[in-house]
C-alpha cells in the first residue's frame, strides 16, 4: 500500500477522535460552562448536522481545485475548528468550533476514498479505502479512550488542543506523501450530480443509513445498558468501548479485504449477521461475559459493511464519484442520528434499556432487504450474452 494512505489514515484518526471524544467529556464541559448535560449534548448533534451539510458543500467547492489541495484545506479547517474548541470562552463558541471541524469530516472521507482508490490497482480499491478507515477505527480503539483519560486528568481543553495537533500532522502528511492529483477532467457540479440519477447509488446510500444506523441504535445507549442491565460499573464502560473499537478495527480490515472479491455477498452476510447479533444482544445484555462478546461482534459486523458500502457507491457513481462518496459519509452520520433518535423514543416509551437493540434489528434488516433488491435490479439490467451464430 502507498505511504500516501498513511497520511489519509492519520487524518481519519484525528477526525474520528474529535467526533466521538466529546461523549466522554460531556460532564466536564457541562460543569465548566454551567449548562445541563442535555444542552452539552448539542455538541454531538451539532457535529452530526455539520457533517451531513458539510459533505456536499465542501465537496462542491472542491470540484474547483485539485484533490490534494482540497484535502490539505480540509485538514486546515479541521485544525482551526479544534483550536477554537480548545480556546472557546463560551459554550456558543465551543459549539461553533465543533461545527467548523465537522464541515471537513464528510468531504475528507469522501475525497479521501476516491484518492485512496486511485492510488492502487483496481482489485485493491476496497482494501485501500479500508486502510484509510483504519484511522477511524483506531480512533475508537485508542484515540477516544486515551483522549477521555487525558481530558479528565488535565482538562478537556488539552484534549482538543492535542486533536488539533493531529490535524497539523495530517495536513503535513498529505502535503508530503499524497501525490499531486489534478482535478478530474470535466469535474463540475452538474456532472457530479448525474451520479444520483443511478438508482443503485441511492440504494447504496440507503443501505448505509440503515445498516450503520443499526449499529448506533445499540451503542448510543451502551452505557446505561451495560451498567443497569449487565451490571458493569461505570468505570468498566470505557473498556467496553475499547472492545467495541477493537471489533470495528478487525471488521474494517476483513471487510476491506473481502469486498474486493465478493462485494454483494459480503454485504448479505454482514447485514444478516448484524441483525442477528443485535437481536441476540437483548438476551446477552443480561450477562457480563456474553455482553462483552456481543459488543465485540457488533463492532466487527458493523464496520465490515463500511468498505463495501463505500466502494459500492464509488463503483456505481463511475465517472462522477466525488460528491456521491462524500454524501455517503454523510449518510453514515444521518444513520447515526436517526438510530439514536429512534432508540431514544423506545426508551422514553418505557420498553427498557435493551429495547434500542430491536430498533437496530429493524434497521439492519431493512438494509439487508435493500441489498437484495439492489442485487436483483443489477442482475436484471446486466446485458445478456449474445448467442453465437451457428
GROMACS .gro file of C-alpha atoms in nm:
model
  390
    1UNK     CA    1   0.000   0.000   0.000
    2UNK     CA    2   0.134   0.351  -0.084
    3UNK     CA    3   0.260   0.569   0.200
    4UNK     CA    4   0.001   0.826   0.095
    5UNK     CA    5  -0.260   0.604   0.261
    6UNK     CA    6  -0.077   0.657   0.592
    7UNK     CA    7  -0.134   1.032   0.565
    8UNK     CA    8  -0.504   0.973   0.493
    9UNK     CA    9  -0.526   0.734   0.789
   10UNK     CA   10  -0.368   0.994   1.021
   11UNK     CA   11  -0.627   1.248   0.913
   12UNK     CA   12  -0.901   0.989   0.964
   13UNK     CA   13  -0.766   0.914   1.313
   14UNK     CA   14  -0.787   1.281   1.411
   15UNK     CA   15  -1.135   1.325   1.267
   16UNK     CA   16  -1.263   1.006   1.431
   17UNK     CA   17  -1.121   1.111   1.766
   18UNK     CA   18  -1.278   1.456   1.762
   19UNK     CA   19  -1.614   1.314   1.651
   20UNK     CA   20  -1.655   1.077   1.946
   21UNK     CA   21  -1.432   1.228   2.215
   22UNK     CA   22  -1.693   1.474   2.337
   23UNK     CA   23  -1.917   1.190   2.458
   24UNK     CA   24  -1.671   1.102   2.733
   25UNK     CA   25  -1.610   1.466   2.826
   26UNK     CA   26  -1.970   1.593   2.838
   27UNK     CA   27  -1.993   1.610   3.221
   28UNK     CA   28  -1.669   1.814   3.243
   29UNK     CA   29  -1.773   2.051   2.965
   30UNK     CA   30  -2.121   2.098   3.114
   31UNK     CA   31  -1.971   2.176   3.456
   32UNK     CA   32  -1.722   2.429   3.313
   33UNK     CA   33  -1.989   2.627   3.129
   34UNK     CA   34  -2.268   2.576   3.381
   35UNK     CA   35  -2.504   2.409   3.133
   36UNK     CA   36  -2.706   2.091   3.160
   37UNK     CA   37  -2.595   1.758   3.017
   38UNK     CA   38  -2.872   1.767   2.751
   39UNK     CA   39  -2.753   2.114   2.648
   40UNK     CA   40  -2.395   1.991   2.630
   41UNK     CA   41  -2.529   1.708   2.413
   42UNK     CA   42  -2.586   1.966   2.140
   43UNK     CA   43  -2.211   1.933   2.075
   44UNK     CA   44  -2.283   1.583   1.942
   45UNK     CA   45  -2.593   1.684   1.748
   46UNK     CA   46  -2.428   1.993   1.603
   47UNK     CA   47  -2.131   1.790   1.483
   48UNK     CA   48  -2.354   1.535   1.310
   49UNK     CA   49  -2.555   1.807   1.137
   50UNK     CA   50  -2.233   1.977   1.029
   51UNK     CA   51  -2.111   1.650   0.872
   52UNK     CA   52  -2.435   1.600   0.678
   53UNK     CA   53  -2.440   1.958   0.550
   54UNK     CA   54  -2.066   2.000   0.507
   55UNK     CA   55  -2.018   1.686   0.295
   56UNK     CA   56  -2.190   1.821  -0.019
   57UNK     CA   57  -2.095   2.185   0.044
   58UNK     CA   58  -1.721   2.128   0.079
   59UNK     CA   59  -1.714   1.868  -0.197
   60UNK     CA   60  -1.881   2.106  -0.441
   61UNK     CA   61  -1.621   2.370  -0.353
   62UNK     CA   62  -1.356   2.104  -0.401
   63UNK     CA   63  -1.451   2.047  -0.764
   64UNK     CA   64  -1.274   2.375  -0.842
   65UNK     CA   65  -0.930   2.271  -0.716
   66UNK     CA   66  -0.717   1.954  -0.727
   67UNK     CA   67  -0.787   1.683  -0.472
   68UNK     CA   68  -0.458   1.705  -0.284
   69UNK     CA   69  -0.501   2.079  -0.225
   70UNK     CA   70  -0.859   2.018  -0.113
   71UNK     CA   71  -0.752   1.752   0.135
   72UNK     CA   72  -0.495   1.993   0.282
   73UNK     CA   73  -0.758   2.267   0.302
   74UNK     CA   74  -0.994   2.032   0.483
   75UNK     CA   75  -0.729   1.933   0.738
   76UNK     CA   76  -0.658   2.302   0.792
   77UNK     CA   77  -1.028   2.369   0.856
   78UNK     CA   78  -1.040   2.072   1.093
   79UNK     CA   79  -0.739   2.209   1.285
   80UNK     CA   80  -0.890   2.558   1.314
   81UNK     CA   81  -1.216   2.413   1.446
   82UNK     CA   82  -1.041   2.217   1.719
   83UNK     CA   83  -0.821   2.512   1.819
   84UNK     CA   84  -1.136   2.723   1.850
   85UNK     CA   85  -1.291   2.448   2.063
   86UNK     CA   86  -0.986   2.433   2.289
   87UNK     CA   87  -0.983   2.808   2.348
   88UNK     CA   88  -1.361   2.877   2.346
   89UNK     CA   89  -1.453   3.118   2.628
   90UNK     CA   90  -1.823   3.037   2.593
   91UNK     CA   91  -2.037   2.736   2.514
   92UNK     CA   92  -2.162   2.901   2.196
   93UNK     CA   93  -1.808   2.938   2.062
   94UNK     CA   94  -1.730   2.577   2.156
   95UNK     CA   95  -2.033   2.469   1.954
   96UNK     CA   96  -1.911   2.688   1.666
   97UNK     CA   97  -1.571   2.520   1.686
   98UNK     CA   98  -1.730   2.176   1.676
   99UNK     CA   99  -1.937   2.266   1.370
  100UNK     CA  100  -1.632   2.418   1.198
  101UNK     CA  101  -1.437   2.096   1.247
  102UNK     CA  102  -1.733   1.884   1.134
  103UNK     CA  103  -1.753   2.062   0.798
  104UNK     CA  104  -1.429   1.889   0.700
  105UNK     CA  105  -1.543   1.541   0.804
  106UNK     CA  106  -1.762   1.420   0.517
  107UNK     CA  107  -1.560   1.578   0.237
  108UNK     CA  108  -1.230   1.446   0.376
  109UNK     CA  109  -1.353   1.087   0.388
  110UNK     CA  110  -1.539   1.125   0.059
  111UNK     CA  111  -1.250   1.275  -0.137
  112UNK     CA  112  -1.002   1.060   0.054
  113UNK     CA  113  -1.189   0.746  -0.054
  114UNK     CA  114  -1.163   0.849  -0.418
  115UNK     CA  115  -0.793   0.931  -0.380
  116UNK     CA  116  -0.720   0.605  -0.197
  117UNK     CA  117  -0.895   0.404  -0.467
  118UNK     CA  118  -0.696   0.581  -0.741
  119UNK     CA  119  -0.362   0.503  -0.576
  120UNK     CA  120  -0.391   0.125  -0.615
  121UNK     CA  121  -0.478  -0.141  -0.871
  122UNK     CA  122  -0.848  -0.197  -0.948
  123UNK     CA  123  -0.859  -0.522  -0.749
  124UNK     CA  124  -0.728  -0.349  -0.434
  125UNK     CA  125  -0.957  -0.046  -0.417
  126UNK     CA  126  -1.170  -0.162  -0.122
  127UNK     CA  127  -0.854  -0.257   0.068
  128UNK     CA  128  -0.712   0.090   0.012
  129UNK     CA  129  -1.035   0.251   0.135
  130UNK     CA  130  -1.027   0.022   0.440
  131UNK     CA  131  -0.667   0.129   0.509
  132UNK     CA  132  -0.777   0.491   0.529
  133UNK     CA  133  -1.074   0.397   0.750
  134UNK     CA  134  -0.833   0.211   0.979
  135UNK     CA  135  -0.753   0.555   1.119
  136UNK     CA  136  -1.119   0.596   1.213
  137UNK     CA  137  -1.137   0.255   1.381
  138UNK     CA  138  -0.812   0.319   1.570
  139UNK     CA  139  -0.965   0.645   1.691
  140UNK     CA  140  -1.237   0.443   1.863
  141UNK     CA  141  -0.986   0.188   1.990
  142UNK     CA  142  -0.713   0.425   2.112
  143UNK     CA  143  -0.787   0.792   2.049
  144UNK     CA  144  -1.120   0.825   2.228
  145UNK     CA  145  -1.031   0.631   2.548
  146UNK     CA  146  -0.688   0.799   2.570
  147UNK     CA  147  -0.832   1.143   2.496
  148UNK     CA  148  -1.100   1.092   2.758
  149UNK     CA  149  -0.843   0.999   3.024
  150UNK     CA  150  -0.626   1.300   2.932
  151UNK     CA  151  -0.927   1.530   2.938
  152UNK     CA  152  -1.040   1.405   3.277
  153UNK     CA  153  -0.689   1.441   3.421
  154UNK     CA  154  -0.561   1.761   3.258
  155UNK     CA  155  -0.880   1.928   3.136
  156UNK     CA  156  -1.091   1.878   2.826
  157UNK     CA  157  -0.928   2.179   2.653
  158UNK     CA  158  -0.597   1.990   2.647
  159UNK     CA  159  -0.764   1.706   2.460
  160UNK     CA  160  -0.896   1.938   2.189
  161UNK     CA  161  -0.554   2.102   2.159
  162UNK     CA  162  -0.392   1.761   2.109
  163UNK     CA  163  -0.651   1.672   1.844
  164UNK     CA  164  -0.567   1.999   1.667
  165UNK     CA  165  -0.206   1.879   1.668
  166UNK     CA  166  -0.321   1.563   1.492
  167UNK     CA  167  -0.480   1.789   1.232
  168UNK     CA  168  -0.148   1.962   1.171
  169UNK     CA  169   0.024   1.623   1.143
  170UNK     CA  170  -0.238   1.506   0.893
  171UNK     CA  171  -0.203   1.825   0.689
  172UNK     CA  172   0.175   1.786   0.671
  173UNK     CA  173   0.139   1.418   0.585
  174UNK     CA  174  -0.097   1.489   0.297
  175UNK     CA  175   0.132   1.762   0.171
  176UNK     CA  176   0.438   1.535   0.184
  177UNK     CA  177   0.306   1.190   0.094
  178UNK     CA  178  -0.001   1.229  -0.126
  179UNK     CA  179   0.098   1.273  -0.491
  180UNK     CA  180  -0.029   1.564  -0.696
  181UNK     CA  181  -0.369   1.461  -0.827
  182UNK     CA  182  -0.511   1.702  -1.084
  183UNK     CA  183  -0.879   1.775  -1.081
  184UNK     CA  184  -1.061   1.511  -1.282
  185UNK     CA  185  -1.137   1.621  -1.636
  186UNK     CA  186  -1.484   1.765  -1.656
  187UNK     CA  187  -1.525   1.768  -1.277
  188UNK     CA  188  -1.817   2.004  -1.240
  189UNK     CA  189  -2.116   2.014  -1.010
  190UNK     CA  190  -2.357   1.923  -1.290
  191UNK     CA  191  -2.154   1.615  -1.376
  192UNK     CA  192  -2.121   1.510  -1.012
  193UNK     CA  193  -2.499   1.536  -0.970
  194UNK     CA  194  -2.556   1.292  -1.257
  195UNK     CA  195  -2.441   1.010  -1.026
  196UNK     CA  196  -2.765   1.047  -0.830
  197UNK     CA  197  -2.970   0.954  -1.135
  198UNK     CA  198  -2.848   0.599  -1.086
  199UNK     CA  199  -3.090   0.414  -0.855
  200UNK     CA  200  -2.803   0.191  -0.742
  201UNK     CA  201  -2.622   0.491  -0.591
  202UNK     CA  202  -2.934   0.587  -0.395
  203UNK     CA  203  -2.988   0.227  -0.284
  204UNK     CA  204  -2.627   0.205  -0.162
  205UNK     CA  205  -2.671   0.525   0.040
  206UNK     CA  206  -2.996   0.397   0.188
  207UNK     CA  207  -2.816   0.077   0.288
  208UNK     CA  208  -2.552   0.295   0.456
  209UNK     CA  209  -2.812   0.491   0.655
  210UNK     CA  210  -2.999   0.182   0.770
  211UNK     CA  211  -2.710  -0.063   0.808
  212UNK     CA  212  -2.477   0.150   1.016
  213UNK     CA  213  -2.778   0.301   1.188
  214UNK     CA  214  -2.841  -0.046   1.327
  215UNK     CA  215  -2.503  -0.030   1.500
  216UNK     CA  216  -2.567   0.310   1.657
  217UNK     CA  217  -2.913   0.214   1.780
  218UNK     CA  218  -2.735  -0.015   2.026
  219UNK     CA  219  -2.407   0.161   2.103
  220UNK     CA  220  -2.557   0.506   2.161
  221UNK     CA  221  -2.717   0.368   2.477
  222UNK     CA  222  -2.450   0.113   2.561
  223UNK     CA  223  -2.352   0.285   2.889
  224UNK     CA  224  -2.691   0.259   3.065
  225UNK     CA  225  -2.748  -0.086   2.909
  226UNK     CA  226  -2.420  -0.222   3.046
  227UNK     CA  227  -2.448  -0.061   3.390
  228UNK     CA  228  -2.820  -0.109   3.453
  229UNK     CA  229  -2.875  -0.445   3.279
  230UNK     CA  230  -2.540  -0.629   3.259
  231UNK     CA  231  -2.423  -0.499   3.598
  232UNK     CA  232  -2.095  -0.339   3.493
  233UNK     CA  233  -1.952  -0.048   3.691
  234UNK     CA  234  -1.938   0.298   3.538
  235UNK     CA  235  -1.560   0.271   3.502
  236UNK     CA  236  -1.588  -0.053   3.304
  237UNK     CA  237  -1.780   0.120   3.025
  238UNK     CA  238  -1.456   0.273   2.894
  239UNK     CA  239  -1.305  -0.072   2.842
  240UNK     CA  240  -1.623  -0.198   2.678
  241UNK     CA  241  -1.587   0.089   2.432
  242UNK     CA  242  -1.227  -0.021   2.372
  243UNK     CA  243  -1.363  -0.368   2.297
  244UNK     CA  244  -1.614  -0.214   2.056
  245UNK     CA  245  -1.330  -0.027   1.888
  246UNK     CA  246  -1.130  -0.350   1.857
  247UNK     CA  247  -1.425  -0.511   1.681
  248UNK     CA  248  -1.452  -0.213   1.446
  249UNK     CA  249  -1.081  -0.235   1.367
  250UNK     CA  250  -1.097  -0.606   1.284
  251UNK     CA  251  -1.424  -0.574   1.090
  252UNK     CA  252  -1.285  -0.292   0.880
  253UNK     CA  253  -0.976  -0.495   0.784
  254UNK     CA  254  -1.175  -0.807   0.697
  255UNK     CA  255  -1.440  -0.607   0.510
  256UNK     CA  256  -1.177  -0.426   0.307
  257UNK     CA  257  -1.005  -0.748   0.208
  258UNK     CA  258  -1.321  -0.939   0.113
  259UNK     CA  259  -1.505  -0.653  -0.059
  260UNK     CA  260  -1.256  -0.658  -0.346
  261UNK     CA  261  -1.352  -1.020  -0.413
  262UNK     CA  262  -1.724  -1.065  -0.339
  263UNK     CA  263  -1.879  -0.731  -0.250
  264UNK     CA  264  -2.251  -0.805  -0.254
  265UNK     CA  265  -2.225  -1.149  -0.088
  266UNK     CA  266  -2.020  -0.982   0.185
  267UNK     CA  267  -2.297  -0.727   0.241
  268UNK     CA  268  -2.559  -1.003   0.259
  269UNK     CA  269  -2.361  -1.191   0.524
  270UNK     CA  270  -2.259  -0.891   0.736
  271UNK     CA  271  -2.602  -0.725   0.738
  272UNK     CA  272  -2.777  -1.052   0.820
  273UNK     CA  273  -2.519  -1.125   1.089
  274UNK     CA  274  -2.553  -0.776   1.232
  275UNK     CA  275  -2.933  -0.805   1.256
  276UNK     CA  276  -2.900  -1.144   1.427
  277UNK     CA  277  -2.637  -1.026   1.678
  278UNK     CA  278  -2.837  -0.714   1.765
  279UNK     CA  279  -3.139  -0.931   1.835
  280UNK     CA  280  -2.921  -1.162   2.045
  281UNK     CA  281  -2.795  -0.860   2.242
  282UNK     CA  282  -3.135  -0.827   2.412
  283UNK     CA  283  -3.054  -1.163   2.579
  284UNK     CA  284  -2.676  -1.145   2.622
  285UNK     CA  285  -2.701  -0.795   2.775
  286UNK     CA  286  -2.805  -0.968   3.098
  287UNK     CA  287  -2.469  -1.146   3.135
  288UNK     CA  288  -2.134  -0.966   3.164
  289UNK     CA  289  -1.921  -1.207   2.964
  290UNK     CA  290  -2.180  -1.266   2.693
  291UNK     CA  291  -2.246  -0.892   2.666
  292UNK     CA  292  -1.875  -0.819   2.616
  293UNK     CA  293  -1.850  -1.076   2.334
  294UNK     CA  294  -2.162  -0.933   2.171
  295UNK     CA  295  -2.022  -0.579   2.183
  296UNK     CA  296  -1.712  -0.702   2.001
  297UNK     CA  297  -1.927  -0.872   1.735
  298UNK     CA  298  -2.144  -0.563   1.683
  299UNK     CA  299  -1.834  -0.354   1.620
  300UNK     CA  300  -1.686  -0.614   1.383
  301UNK     CA  301  -2.001  -0.681   1.178
  302UNK     CA  302  -2.098  -0.314   1.171
  303UNK     CA  303  -1.765  -0.189   1.039
  304UNK     CA  304  -1.725  -0.481   0.800
  305UNK     CA  305  -2.000  -0.309   0.599
  306UNK     CA  306  -1.813   0.022   0.567
  307UNK     CA  307  -1.554  -0.058   0.293
  308UNK     CA  308  -1.804  -0.247   0.071
  309UNK     CA  309  -2.071   0.023   0.106
  310UNK     CA  310  -1.821   0.299   0.024
  311UNK     CA  311  -1.682   0.102  -0.270
  312UNK     CA  312  -2.035   0.024  -0.391
  313UNK     CA  313  -2.104   0.396  -0.418
  314UNK     CA  314  -1.775   0.458  -0.599
  315UNK     CA  315  -1.845   0.175  -0.842
  316UNK     CA  316  -2.198   0.285  -0.920
  317UNK     CA  317  -2.107   0.655  -0.947
  318UNK     CA  318  -1.835   0.578  -1.201
  319UNK     CA  319  -1.711   0.891  -1.376
  320UNK     CA  320  -1.850   1.129  -1.111
  321UNK     CA  321  -1.772   0.966  -0.775
  322UNK     CA  322  -1.652   1.251  -0.552
  323UNK     CA  323  -1.981   1.408  -0.442
  324UNK     CA  324  -2.152   1.069  -0.412
  325UNK     CA  325  -1.864   0.939  -0.200
  326UNK     CA  326  -1.883   1.240   0.034
  327UNK     CA  327  -2.261   1.217   0.055
  328UNK     CA  328  -2.229   0.853   0.159
  329UNK     CA  329  -2.013   0.963   0.453
  330UNK     CA  330  -2.294   1.200   0.543
  331UNK     CA  331  -2.530   0.902   0.515
  332UNK     CA  332  -2.335   0.721   0.789
  333UNK     CA  333  -2.390   1.018   1.021
  334UNK     CA  334  -2.754   1.050   0.917
  335UNK     CA  335  -2.798   0.686   1.014
  336UNK     CA  336  -2.630   0.755   1.348
  337UNK     CA  337  -2.866   1.043   1.422
  338UNK     CA  338  -3.177   0.851   1.308
  339UNK     CA  339  -3.088   0.545   1.514
  340UNK     CA  340  -3.012   0.748   1.827
  341UNK     CA  341  -3.347   0.928   1.792
  342UNK     CA  342  -3.546   0.608   1.737
  343UNK     CA  343  -3.364   0.437   2.025
  344UNK     CA  344  -3.449   0.731   2.248
  345UNK     CA  345  -3.816   0.701   2.152
  346UNK     CA  346  -3.843   0.338   2.263
  347UNK     CA  347  -3.656   0.417   2.584
  348UNK     CA  348  -3.889   0.709   2.657
  349UNK     CA  349  -4.185   0.479   2.593
  350UNK     CA  350  -4.066   0.261   2.881
  351UNK     CA  351  -3.963  -0.052   2.691
  352UNK     CA  352  -3.634  -0.089   2.881
  353UNK     CA  353  -3.265  -0.037   2.816
  354UNK     CA  354  -3.238  -0.329   2.572
  355UNK     CA  355  -3.522  -0.203   2.351
  356UNK     CA  356  -3.294   0.003   2.120
  357UNK     CA  357  -3.142  -0.328   2.008
  358UNK     CA  358  -3.471  -0.415   1.840
  359UNK     CA  359  -3.456  -0.082   1.659
  360UNK     CA  360  -3.114  -0.191   1.539
  361UNK     CA  361  -3.256  -0.523   1.417
  362UNK     CA  362  -3.523  -0.342   1.217
  363UNK     CA  363  -3.271  -0.102   1.062
  364UNK     CA  364  -3.012  -0.367   0.973
  365UNK     CA  365  -3.283  -0.599   0.843
  366UNK     CA  366  -3.417  -0.322   0.621
  367UNK     CA  367  -3.066  -0.261   0.486
  368UNK     CA  368  -3.040  -0.632   0.403
  369UNK     CA  369  -3.366  -0.618   0.207
  370UNK     CA  370  -3.235  -0.320   0.011
  371UNK     CA  371  -2.913  -0.507  -0.063
  372UNK     CA  372  -3.114  -0.798  -0.204
  373UNK     CA  373  -3.324  -0.555  -0.410
  374UNK     CA  374  -3.009  -0.387  -0.540
  375UNK     CA  375  -2.862  -0.721  -0.647
  376UNK     CA  376  -3.184  -0.827  -0.821
  377UNK     CA  377  -3.210  -0.499  -1.013
  378UNK     CA  378  -2.844  -0.521  -1.111
  379UNK     CA  379  -2.888  -0.875  -1.240
  380UNK     CA  380  -3.194  -0.776  -1.443
  381UNK     CA  381  -3.016  -0.479  -1.602
  382UNK     CA  382  -2.700  -0.673  -1.689
  383UNK     CA  383  -2.657  -0.722  -2.064
  384UNK     CA  384  -2.743  -1.071  -2.178
  385UNK     CA  385  -2.479  -1.261  -2.372
  386UNK     CA  386  -2.537  -1.270  -2.746
  387UNK     CA  387  -2.571  -1.630  -2.870
  388UNK     CA  388  -2.304  -1.739  -3.113
  389UNK     CA  389  -2.413  -1.792  -3.468
  390UNK     CA  390  -2.427  -2.150  -3.583
   0.00000   0.00000   0.00000
